[in-house]
XYZ file of C-alpha atoms in Angstrom:
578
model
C 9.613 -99.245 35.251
C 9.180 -95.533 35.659
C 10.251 -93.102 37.750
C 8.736 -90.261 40.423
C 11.267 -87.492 40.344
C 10.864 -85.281 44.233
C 8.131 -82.882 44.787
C 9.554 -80.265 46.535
C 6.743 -77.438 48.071
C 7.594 -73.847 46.193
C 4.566 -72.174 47.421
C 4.383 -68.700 48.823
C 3.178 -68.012 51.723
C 2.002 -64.871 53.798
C 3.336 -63.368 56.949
C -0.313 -63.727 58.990
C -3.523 -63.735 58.229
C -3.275 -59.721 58.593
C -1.360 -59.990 55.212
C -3.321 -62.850 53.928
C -6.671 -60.901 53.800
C -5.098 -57.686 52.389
C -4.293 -59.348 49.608
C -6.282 -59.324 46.224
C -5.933 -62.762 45.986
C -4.655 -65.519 48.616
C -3.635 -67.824 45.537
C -1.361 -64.963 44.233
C -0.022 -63.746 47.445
C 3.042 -61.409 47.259
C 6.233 -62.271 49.625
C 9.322 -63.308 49.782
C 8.289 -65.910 52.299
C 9.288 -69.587 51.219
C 8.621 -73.196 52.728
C 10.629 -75.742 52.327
C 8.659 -79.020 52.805
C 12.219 -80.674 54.418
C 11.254 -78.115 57.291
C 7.635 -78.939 57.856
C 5.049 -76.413 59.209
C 5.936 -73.870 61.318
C 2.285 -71.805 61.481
C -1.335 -72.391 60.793
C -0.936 -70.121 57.875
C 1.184 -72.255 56.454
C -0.704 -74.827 57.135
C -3.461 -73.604 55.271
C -1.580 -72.155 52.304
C -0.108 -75.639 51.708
C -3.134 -77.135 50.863
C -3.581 -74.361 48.480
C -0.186 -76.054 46.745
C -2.535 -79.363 46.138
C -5.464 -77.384 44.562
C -3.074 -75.902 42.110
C -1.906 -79.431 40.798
C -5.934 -80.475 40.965
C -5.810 -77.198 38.811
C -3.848 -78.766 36.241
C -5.722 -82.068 36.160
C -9.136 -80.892 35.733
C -9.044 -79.879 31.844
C -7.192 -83.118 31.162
C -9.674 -85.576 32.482
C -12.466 -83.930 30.103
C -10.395 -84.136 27.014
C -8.920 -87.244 27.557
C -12.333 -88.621 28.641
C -14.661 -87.075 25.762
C -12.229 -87.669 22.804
C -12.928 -91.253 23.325
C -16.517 -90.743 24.976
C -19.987 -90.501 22.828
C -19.765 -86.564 21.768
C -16.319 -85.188 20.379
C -14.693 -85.832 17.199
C -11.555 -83.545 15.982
C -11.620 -80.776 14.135
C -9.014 -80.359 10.750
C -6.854 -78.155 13.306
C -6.626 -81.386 15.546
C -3.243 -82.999 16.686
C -2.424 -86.255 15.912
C -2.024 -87.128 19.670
C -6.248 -86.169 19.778
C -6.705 -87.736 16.801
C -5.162 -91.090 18.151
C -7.238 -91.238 21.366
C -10.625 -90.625 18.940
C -9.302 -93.769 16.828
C -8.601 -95.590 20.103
C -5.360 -96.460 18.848
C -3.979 -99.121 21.214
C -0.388 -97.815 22.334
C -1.010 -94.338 24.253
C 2.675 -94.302 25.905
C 3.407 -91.197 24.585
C 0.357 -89.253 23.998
C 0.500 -86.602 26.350
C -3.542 -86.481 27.185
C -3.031 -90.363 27.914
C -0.144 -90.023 30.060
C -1.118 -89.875 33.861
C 1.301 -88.582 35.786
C -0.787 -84.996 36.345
C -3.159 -87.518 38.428
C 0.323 -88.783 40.005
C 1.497 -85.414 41.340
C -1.848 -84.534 43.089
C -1.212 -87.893 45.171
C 2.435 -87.172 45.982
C 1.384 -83.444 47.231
C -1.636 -85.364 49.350
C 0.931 -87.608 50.885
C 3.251 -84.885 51.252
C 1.051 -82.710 52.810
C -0.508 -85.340 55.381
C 3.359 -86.078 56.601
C 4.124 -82.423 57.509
C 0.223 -82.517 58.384
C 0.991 -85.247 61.326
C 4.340 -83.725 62.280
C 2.853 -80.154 63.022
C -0.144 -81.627 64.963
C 2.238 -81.850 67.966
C 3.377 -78.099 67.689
C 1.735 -76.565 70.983
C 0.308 -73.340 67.876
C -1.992 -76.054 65.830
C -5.273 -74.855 65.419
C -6.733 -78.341 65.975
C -10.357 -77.619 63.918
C -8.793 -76.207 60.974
C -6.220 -79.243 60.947
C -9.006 -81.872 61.264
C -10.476 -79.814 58.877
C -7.718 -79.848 56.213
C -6.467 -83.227 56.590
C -10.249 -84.398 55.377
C -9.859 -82.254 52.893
C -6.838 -83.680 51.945
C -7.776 -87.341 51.920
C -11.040 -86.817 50.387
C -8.575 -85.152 47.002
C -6.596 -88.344 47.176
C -9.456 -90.590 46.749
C -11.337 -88.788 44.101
C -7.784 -88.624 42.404
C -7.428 -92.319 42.945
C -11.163 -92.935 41.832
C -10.834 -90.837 38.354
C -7.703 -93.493 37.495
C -9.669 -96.207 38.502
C -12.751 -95.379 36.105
C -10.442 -94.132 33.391
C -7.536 -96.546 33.519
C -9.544 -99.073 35.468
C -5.966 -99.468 37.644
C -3.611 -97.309 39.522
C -0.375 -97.799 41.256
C -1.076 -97.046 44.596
C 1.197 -95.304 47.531
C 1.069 -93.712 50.745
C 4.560 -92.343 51.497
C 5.910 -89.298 50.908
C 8.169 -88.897 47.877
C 11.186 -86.290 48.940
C 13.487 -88.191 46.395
C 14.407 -89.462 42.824
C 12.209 -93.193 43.398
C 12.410 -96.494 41.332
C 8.890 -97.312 41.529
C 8.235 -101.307 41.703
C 5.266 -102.937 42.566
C 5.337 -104.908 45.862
C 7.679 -102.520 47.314
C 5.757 -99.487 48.909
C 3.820 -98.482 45.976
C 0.922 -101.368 44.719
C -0.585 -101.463 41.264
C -4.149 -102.264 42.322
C -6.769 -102.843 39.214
C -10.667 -101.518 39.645
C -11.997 -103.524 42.659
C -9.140 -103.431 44.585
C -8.931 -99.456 44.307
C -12.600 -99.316 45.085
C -12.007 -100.787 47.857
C -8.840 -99.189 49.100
C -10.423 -95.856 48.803
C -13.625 -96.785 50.610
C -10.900 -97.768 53.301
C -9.177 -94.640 53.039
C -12.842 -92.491 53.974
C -13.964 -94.903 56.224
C -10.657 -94.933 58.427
C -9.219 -91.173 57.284
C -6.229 -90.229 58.404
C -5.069 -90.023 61.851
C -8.321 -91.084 62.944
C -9.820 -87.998 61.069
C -13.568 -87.863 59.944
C -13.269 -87.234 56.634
C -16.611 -85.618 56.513
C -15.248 -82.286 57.846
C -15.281 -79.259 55.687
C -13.082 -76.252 56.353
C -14.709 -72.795 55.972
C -12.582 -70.919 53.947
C -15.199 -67.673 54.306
C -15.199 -67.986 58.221
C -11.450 -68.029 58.487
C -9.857 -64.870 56.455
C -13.416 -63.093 57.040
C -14.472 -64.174 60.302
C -16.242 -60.268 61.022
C -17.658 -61.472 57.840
C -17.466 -57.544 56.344
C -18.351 -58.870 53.168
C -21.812 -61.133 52.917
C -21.125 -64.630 51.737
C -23.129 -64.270 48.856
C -20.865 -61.235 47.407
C -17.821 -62.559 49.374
C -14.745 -63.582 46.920
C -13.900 -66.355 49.462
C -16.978 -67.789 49.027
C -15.901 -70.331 45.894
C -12.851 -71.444 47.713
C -15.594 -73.504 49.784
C -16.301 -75.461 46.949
C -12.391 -76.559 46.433
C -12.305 -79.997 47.989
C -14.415 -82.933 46.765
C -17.684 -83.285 48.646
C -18.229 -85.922 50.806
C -21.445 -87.252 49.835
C -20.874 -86.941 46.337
C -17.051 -89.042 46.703
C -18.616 -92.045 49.139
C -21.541 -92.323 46.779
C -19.734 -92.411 43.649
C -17.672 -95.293 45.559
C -20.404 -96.864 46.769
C -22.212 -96.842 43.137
C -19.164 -98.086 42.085
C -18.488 -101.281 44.523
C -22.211 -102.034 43.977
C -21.436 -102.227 40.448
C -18.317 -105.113 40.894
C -20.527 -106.744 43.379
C -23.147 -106.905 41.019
C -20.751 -108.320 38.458
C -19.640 -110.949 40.605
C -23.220 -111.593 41.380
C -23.221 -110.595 45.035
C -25.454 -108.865 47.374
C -24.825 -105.417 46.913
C -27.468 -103.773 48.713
C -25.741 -102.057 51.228
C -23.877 -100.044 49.111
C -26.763 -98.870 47.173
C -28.743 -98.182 50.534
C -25.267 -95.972 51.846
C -25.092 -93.972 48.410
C -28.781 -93.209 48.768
C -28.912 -92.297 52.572
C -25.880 -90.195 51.867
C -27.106 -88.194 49.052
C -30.609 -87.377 50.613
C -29.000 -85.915 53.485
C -26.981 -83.991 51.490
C -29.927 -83.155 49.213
C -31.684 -82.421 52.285
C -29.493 -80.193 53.556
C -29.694 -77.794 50.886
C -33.280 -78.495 49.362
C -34.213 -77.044 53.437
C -32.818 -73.783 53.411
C -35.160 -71.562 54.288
C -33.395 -68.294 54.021
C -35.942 -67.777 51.275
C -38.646 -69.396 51.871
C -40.813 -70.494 49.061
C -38.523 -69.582 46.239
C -35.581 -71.686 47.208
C -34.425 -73.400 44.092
C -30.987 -74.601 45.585
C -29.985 -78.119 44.341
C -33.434 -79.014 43.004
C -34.659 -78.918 39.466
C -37.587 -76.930 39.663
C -39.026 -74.829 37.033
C -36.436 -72.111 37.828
C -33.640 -74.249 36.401
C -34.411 -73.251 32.338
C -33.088 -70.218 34.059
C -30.229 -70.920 35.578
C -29.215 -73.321 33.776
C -26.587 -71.700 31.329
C -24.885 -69.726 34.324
C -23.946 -73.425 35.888
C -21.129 -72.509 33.588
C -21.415 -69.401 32.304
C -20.561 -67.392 34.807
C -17.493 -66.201 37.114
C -17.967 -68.128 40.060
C -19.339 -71.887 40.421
C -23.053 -71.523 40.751
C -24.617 -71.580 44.130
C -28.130 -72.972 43.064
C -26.102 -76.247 41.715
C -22.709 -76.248 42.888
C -21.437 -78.632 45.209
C -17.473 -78.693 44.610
C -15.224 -77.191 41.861
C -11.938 -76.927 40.414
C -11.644 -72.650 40.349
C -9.200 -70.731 38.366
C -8.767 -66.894 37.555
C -7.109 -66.247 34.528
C -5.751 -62.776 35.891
C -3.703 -64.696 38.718
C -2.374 -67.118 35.519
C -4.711 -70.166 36.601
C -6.314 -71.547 33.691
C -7.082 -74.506 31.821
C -7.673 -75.484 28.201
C -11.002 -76.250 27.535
C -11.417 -73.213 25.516
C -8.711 -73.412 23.453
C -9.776 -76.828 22.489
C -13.147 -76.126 22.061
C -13.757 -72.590 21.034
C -12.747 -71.385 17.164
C -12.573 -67.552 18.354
C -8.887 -66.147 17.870
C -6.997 -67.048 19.473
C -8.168 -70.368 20.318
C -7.492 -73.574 18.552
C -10.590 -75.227 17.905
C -9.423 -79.123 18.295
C -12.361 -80.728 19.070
C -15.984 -79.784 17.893
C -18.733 -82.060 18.529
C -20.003 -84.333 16.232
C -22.721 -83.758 14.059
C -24.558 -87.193 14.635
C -24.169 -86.967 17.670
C -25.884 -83.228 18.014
C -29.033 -84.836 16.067
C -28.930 -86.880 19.296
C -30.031 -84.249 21.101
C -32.778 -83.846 19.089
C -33.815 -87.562 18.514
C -37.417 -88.648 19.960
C -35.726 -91.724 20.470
C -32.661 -90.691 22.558
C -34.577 -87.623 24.165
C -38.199 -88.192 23.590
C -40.070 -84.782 23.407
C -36.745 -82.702 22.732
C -37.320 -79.752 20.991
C -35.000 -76.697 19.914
C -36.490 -75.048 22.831
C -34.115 -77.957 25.257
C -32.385 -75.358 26.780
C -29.342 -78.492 27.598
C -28.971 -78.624 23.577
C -28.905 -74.912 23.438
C -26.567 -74.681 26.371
C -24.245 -77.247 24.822
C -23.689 -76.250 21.295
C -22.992 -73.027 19.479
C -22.653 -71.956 16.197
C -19.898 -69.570 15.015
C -18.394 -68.813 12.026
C -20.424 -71.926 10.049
C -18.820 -74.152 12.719
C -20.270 -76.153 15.222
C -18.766 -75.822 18.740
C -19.245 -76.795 22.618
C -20.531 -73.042 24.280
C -21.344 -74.798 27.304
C -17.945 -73.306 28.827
C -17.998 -69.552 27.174
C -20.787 -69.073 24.548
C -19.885 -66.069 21.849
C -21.469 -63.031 23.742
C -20.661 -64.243 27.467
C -21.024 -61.615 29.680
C -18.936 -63.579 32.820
C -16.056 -64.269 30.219
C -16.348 -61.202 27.539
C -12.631 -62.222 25.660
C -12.209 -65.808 24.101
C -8.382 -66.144 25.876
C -10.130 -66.402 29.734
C -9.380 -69.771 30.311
C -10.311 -69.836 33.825
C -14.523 -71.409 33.419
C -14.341 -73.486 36.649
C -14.392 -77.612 36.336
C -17.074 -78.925 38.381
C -16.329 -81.895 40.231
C -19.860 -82.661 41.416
C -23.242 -80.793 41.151
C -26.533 -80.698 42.445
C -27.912 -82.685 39.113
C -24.881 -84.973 39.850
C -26.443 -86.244 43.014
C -29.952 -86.387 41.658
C -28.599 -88.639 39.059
C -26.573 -91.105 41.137
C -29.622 -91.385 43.763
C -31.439 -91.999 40.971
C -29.156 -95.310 40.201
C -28.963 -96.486 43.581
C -32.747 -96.208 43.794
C -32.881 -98.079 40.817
C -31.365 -100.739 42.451
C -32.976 -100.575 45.700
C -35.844 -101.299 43.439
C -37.446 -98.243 44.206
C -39.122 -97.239 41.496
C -41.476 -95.050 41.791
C -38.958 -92.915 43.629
C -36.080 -92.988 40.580
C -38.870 -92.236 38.322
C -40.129 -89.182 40.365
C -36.761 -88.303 40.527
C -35.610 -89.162 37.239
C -38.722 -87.881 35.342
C -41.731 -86.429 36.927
C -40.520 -84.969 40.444
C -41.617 -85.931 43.965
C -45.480 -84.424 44.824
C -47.785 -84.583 47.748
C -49.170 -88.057 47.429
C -46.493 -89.597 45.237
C -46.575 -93.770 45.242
C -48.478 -95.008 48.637
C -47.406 -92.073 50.524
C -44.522 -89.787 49.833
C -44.734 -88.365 53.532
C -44.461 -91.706 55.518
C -40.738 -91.876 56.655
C -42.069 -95.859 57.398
C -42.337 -96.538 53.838
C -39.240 -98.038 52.095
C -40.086 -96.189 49.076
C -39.547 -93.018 50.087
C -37.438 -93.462 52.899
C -35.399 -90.254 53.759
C -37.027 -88.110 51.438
C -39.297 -87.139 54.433
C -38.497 -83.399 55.988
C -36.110 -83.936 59.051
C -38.464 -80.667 60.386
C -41.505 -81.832 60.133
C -41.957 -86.062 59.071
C -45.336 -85.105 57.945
C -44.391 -83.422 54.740
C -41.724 -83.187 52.456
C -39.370 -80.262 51.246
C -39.128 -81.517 47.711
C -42.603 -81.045 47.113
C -45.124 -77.483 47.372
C -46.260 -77.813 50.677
C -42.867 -77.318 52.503
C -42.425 -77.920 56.093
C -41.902 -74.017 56.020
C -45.356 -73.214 54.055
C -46.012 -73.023 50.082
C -43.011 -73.187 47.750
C -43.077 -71.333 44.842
C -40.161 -74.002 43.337
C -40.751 -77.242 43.698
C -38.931 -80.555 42.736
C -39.699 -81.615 38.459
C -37.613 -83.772 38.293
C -34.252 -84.111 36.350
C -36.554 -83.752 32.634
C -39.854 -82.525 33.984
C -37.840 -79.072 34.966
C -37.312 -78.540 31.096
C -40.311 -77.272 28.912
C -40.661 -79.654 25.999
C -39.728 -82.927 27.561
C -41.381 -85.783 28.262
C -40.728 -88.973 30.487
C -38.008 -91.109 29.531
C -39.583 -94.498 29.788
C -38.542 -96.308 32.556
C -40.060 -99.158 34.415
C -41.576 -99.180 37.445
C -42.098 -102.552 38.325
C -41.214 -105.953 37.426
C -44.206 -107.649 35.923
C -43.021 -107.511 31.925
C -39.376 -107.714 32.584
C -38.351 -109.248 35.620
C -36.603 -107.677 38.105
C -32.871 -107.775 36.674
C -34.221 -106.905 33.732
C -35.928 -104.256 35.088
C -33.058 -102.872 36.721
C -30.923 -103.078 33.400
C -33.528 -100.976 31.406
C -33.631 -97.885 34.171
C -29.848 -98.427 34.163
C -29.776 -97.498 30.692
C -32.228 -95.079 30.443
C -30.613 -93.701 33.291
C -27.114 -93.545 31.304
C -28.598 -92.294 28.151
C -29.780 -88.986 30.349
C -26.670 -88.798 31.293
C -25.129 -88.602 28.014
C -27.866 -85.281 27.619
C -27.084 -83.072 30.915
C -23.332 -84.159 31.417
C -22.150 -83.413 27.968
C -18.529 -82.198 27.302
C -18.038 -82.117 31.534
C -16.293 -85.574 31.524
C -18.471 -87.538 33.771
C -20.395 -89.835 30.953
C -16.896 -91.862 30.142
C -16.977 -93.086 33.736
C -20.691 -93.627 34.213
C -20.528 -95.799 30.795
C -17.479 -97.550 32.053
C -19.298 -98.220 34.959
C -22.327 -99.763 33.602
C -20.525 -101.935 31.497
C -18.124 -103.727 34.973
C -22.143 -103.827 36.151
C -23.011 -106.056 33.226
C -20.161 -107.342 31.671
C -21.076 -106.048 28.600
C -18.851 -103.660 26.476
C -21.273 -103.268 23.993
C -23.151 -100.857 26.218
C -19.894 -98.427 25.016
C -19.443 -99.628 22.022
C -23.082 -98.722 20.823
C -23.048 -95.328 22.518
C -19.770 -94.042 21.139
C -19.423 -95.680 18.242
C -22.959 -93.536 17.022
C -20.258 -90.444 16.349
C -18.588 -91.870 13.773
C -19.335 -90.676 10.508
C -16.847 -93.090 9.089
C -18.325 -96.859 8.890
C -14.757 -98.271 8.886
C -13.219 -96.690 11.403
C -16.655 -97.365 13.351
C -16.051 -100.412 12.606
C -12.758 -100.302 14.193
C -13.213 -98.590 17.347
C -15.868 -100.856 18.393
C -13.783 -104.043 18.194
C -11.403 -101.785 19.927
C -14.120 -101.328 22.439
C -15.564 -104.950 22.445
C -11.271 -105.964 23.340
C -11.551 -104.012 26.315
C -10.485 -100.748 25.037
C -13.416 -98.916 27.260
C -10.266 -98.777 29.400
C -7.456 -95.760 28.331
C -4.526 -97.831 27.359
C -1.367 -96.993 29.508
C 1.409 -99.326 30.890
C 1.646 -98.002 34.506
């Protein structure tokens, strides 16, 4: 039994959107002006500023899912400054009731400020002042944050208890009341409900344009505009149904069911979000946005490293700035510059895995991932993917405030790389994967009529494809390499691409793990392996798949030894009585 103590809104607001732009800041506004959530809206501005109230608890929640996540995943051991509570969760010690990085109620209070929200959302659509876009707008928003929030419990926890009401009082929670504890496929499938229906009938593909709204003369260019990372708030749409649909296709494929449609929607999805962006032809030629290309050794440290999410691969992102007091920890754990902490460090074995032939054939020092990832300071080893010693976008070790990327542009290469995979088109995840789509890729890249390379075809122009050099625009100078032919030094990652020496499940299984050992490389230390291995092994059934990938960063064989019977138990799962 646990309780939900109230939620009651605190948030600031602004006078008018006179006041609201003045300001340095719209998350630090300065008034006196309160709203009480008994009261409901009363004004579009406070309509808008509420939903600022559930990005500040996502704010609090976005640190925690990476620690919790890569203390137990393939890359993070403690340091001799570690707390026991870290320490526990890299033993997978079975009873997590009071560790504090276990405990999930962070997770719980962005759900009870979505459901909040929505309530005084559907009340003040009747008021005769409702800016109808920007509520449509904001109410997608809003569900979309409940179901990622729901999703991350699911692939951490692998259940949630799940509720739709608004919480204005102290509440016994019991399941089969109003609140549900739903395990994995049932969440799945509640939250492919939840985008499918929305709320209040709601597309929940709408974005709201934070840039358009307290700019609209637009007297500052997006590009140098401070309003442009507030676009990036709210979990993307593609990236949330595909991760869903990845996911059901995953239990169906467990159950042995037909899960083709699923894969088919995560693919369509992501290539016309891919699309989208790979097509902008504001620059003709040189575009590199959302497409490694052999600009990305370049820009590929600033992903992080730098003050605002990065345009050329951000798609949505947790922001905070550490002179308004938003912050998060990650530095604090991971950095040994005073006056950090240094908790967790990443393991030496598995560093050499970044250099292994066998886990990242062809990897060289020159892997500009490995020398992204890990820093050197002080004879310790340390994760500089978030602040490296010398960063220029965060010059003292206390700013807290590197944004948490919910998904990126290598994101959705990488899951339209696994429902490709098992679409069975393979010469498309391996172009994608490994080598990049070209002019005269497979049969023929161009021809919208072939299954292979369906929707990869330029929505200009059917003839050609924007991926490749010969743009539907003319010559570009960056075209797609691939996820490891964009880095200098790397070679294929075998993969199969067809079925003759393997069959086809078993060719499936082999790019599925090929496919998760890449991951391991370009999502270090971000959180995102954790679920993708948890994932793979509901596919298969098969907790070993964990068990052999995180049990490599052990340096001590019994407690190895441990974890993976841990593992083997069911312990790919964070332990916590809900």
């Amino acid at each position: 039994m646990k309780r939900i103590y109230s939620f009651i809104h605190t948030l600031c607001l602004v006078g008018g959107i006179a006041a609201l732009c003045a300001c340095s800041d719209f998350w630090d506004p300065e008034t006196e002006d309160e709203f009480n959530g008994e009261n409901g809206f009363t004004s579009n501005t406070e309509m808008y500023t509420g939903f600022l109230g559930i990005m500040t608890k996502m704010q609090a929640v976005g640190d925690k899912e990476i620690l919790l996540t890569e203390t137990r995943g393939e890359l993070i051991e403690p340091t001799e400054e570690s707390s026991n509570e870290l320490i526990s969760l890299y033993n997978y010690d079975q009873n997590l009731q009071t560790n504090s990085y276990a405990n999930p109620q962070g997770f719980y209070e962005v759900i009870i400020a979505c459901n909040d929200y929505l309530d005084n959302m559907r009340e003040y659509k009747s008021k005769p002042n409702v800016d109808m876009d920007a509520w449509k707008s904001l109410v997608a928003s809003t569900v979309r944050t409940k179901v990622w929030t729901y999703k991350t419990l699911a692939e951490i926890y692998g259940q949630a208890m799940w509720f739709d009401d608004p919480i204005t009082e102290m509440t016994e929670i019991r399941t089969g009341d109003r609140f549900q504890l739903l395990q994995l496929p049932q969440l799945i499938d509640r939250c492919l409900q939840l985008m499918e229906q929305g709320y209040e009938g709601v597309d929940t593909s709408l974005e709201i344009d934070w840039y358009e709204w307290l700019d609209p003369t637009h007297s500052v260019s997006l590009s140098n505009s401070q309003y442009r990372k507030w676009n990036y708030m709210a979990p993307s749409y593609a990236g949330l149904l595909a991760e869903l649909c990845l996911w059901k296709g995953a239990i169906l494929d467990a159950e042995k069911q037909d899960a083709t449609a699923y894969y088919k929607r995560a693919a369509d999805v992501l290539l016309t979000a891919l699309g989208k962006q790979i097509n902008v032809t504001s620059d003709p030629g040189s575009n590199v946005y959302w497409l490694p290309s052999a600009a990305t050794p370049g820009h590929y440290s600033p992903i992080w490293n730098n003050s605002q999410p990065y345009p050329y691969e951000a798609v949505s992102a947790i922001i905070y700035d550490y002179t308004n007091n938003q912050t998060n920890t990650l530095l604090k754990h991971f950095s040994n510059e005073y006056p950090n902490l240094y908790l967790l460090r990443p393991s030496a074995k598995a560093q050499e895995l970044f250099l292994s032939n066998e886990l990242n054939p062809g990897a060289a020092t020159n892997d500009t991932r490995y020398k992204c990832v890990f820093g050197q300071s002080g004879g310790n080893s340390y994760i500089a993917k978030f602040r490296p010693v010398g960063s220029s976008a965060r010059v003292n070790a206390y700013q807290d405030d590197c944004h948490i990327y919910i998904y990126r542009a290598t994101q959705y290469h990488m899951m339209l790389c696994e429902a490709l995979n098992h679409l069975k088109r393979f010469i498309a995840f391996n172009a994608v994967l490994n080598t990049g789509v070209k002019a005269g890729e497979g049969d023929d890249c161009f021809n919208p009529s072939m299954p292979e390379w369906e929707g990869f075809a330029s929505t200009v122009d059917p003839t050609k494809c924007d991926w490749t050099g010969t743009a539907n625009w003319g010559t570009r100078k960056y075209p797609s390499l691939g996820i490891r032919g964009c880095f200098t030094g790397l070679v294929p990652r075998t993969v199969k691409i067809n079925t003759f020496e393997l069959g086809e499940q078993g060719t499936i299984r082999f790019n599925d793990m090929a496919l998760l050992d890449e991951s391991m490389l370009e999502f270090a230390a971000e959180g995102k392996v954790y679920p993708m291995i948890n994932r793979m092994v509901v596919r298969y059934g098969d907790p070993s798949i964990a068990a052999d990938r995180i049990c490599t960063k052990y340096e001590d064989a019994a407690l190895a030894a441990t974890v993976r019977q841990r593992i083997m138990d069911g312990g790919y799962w964070v332990p916590y009585d809900l």
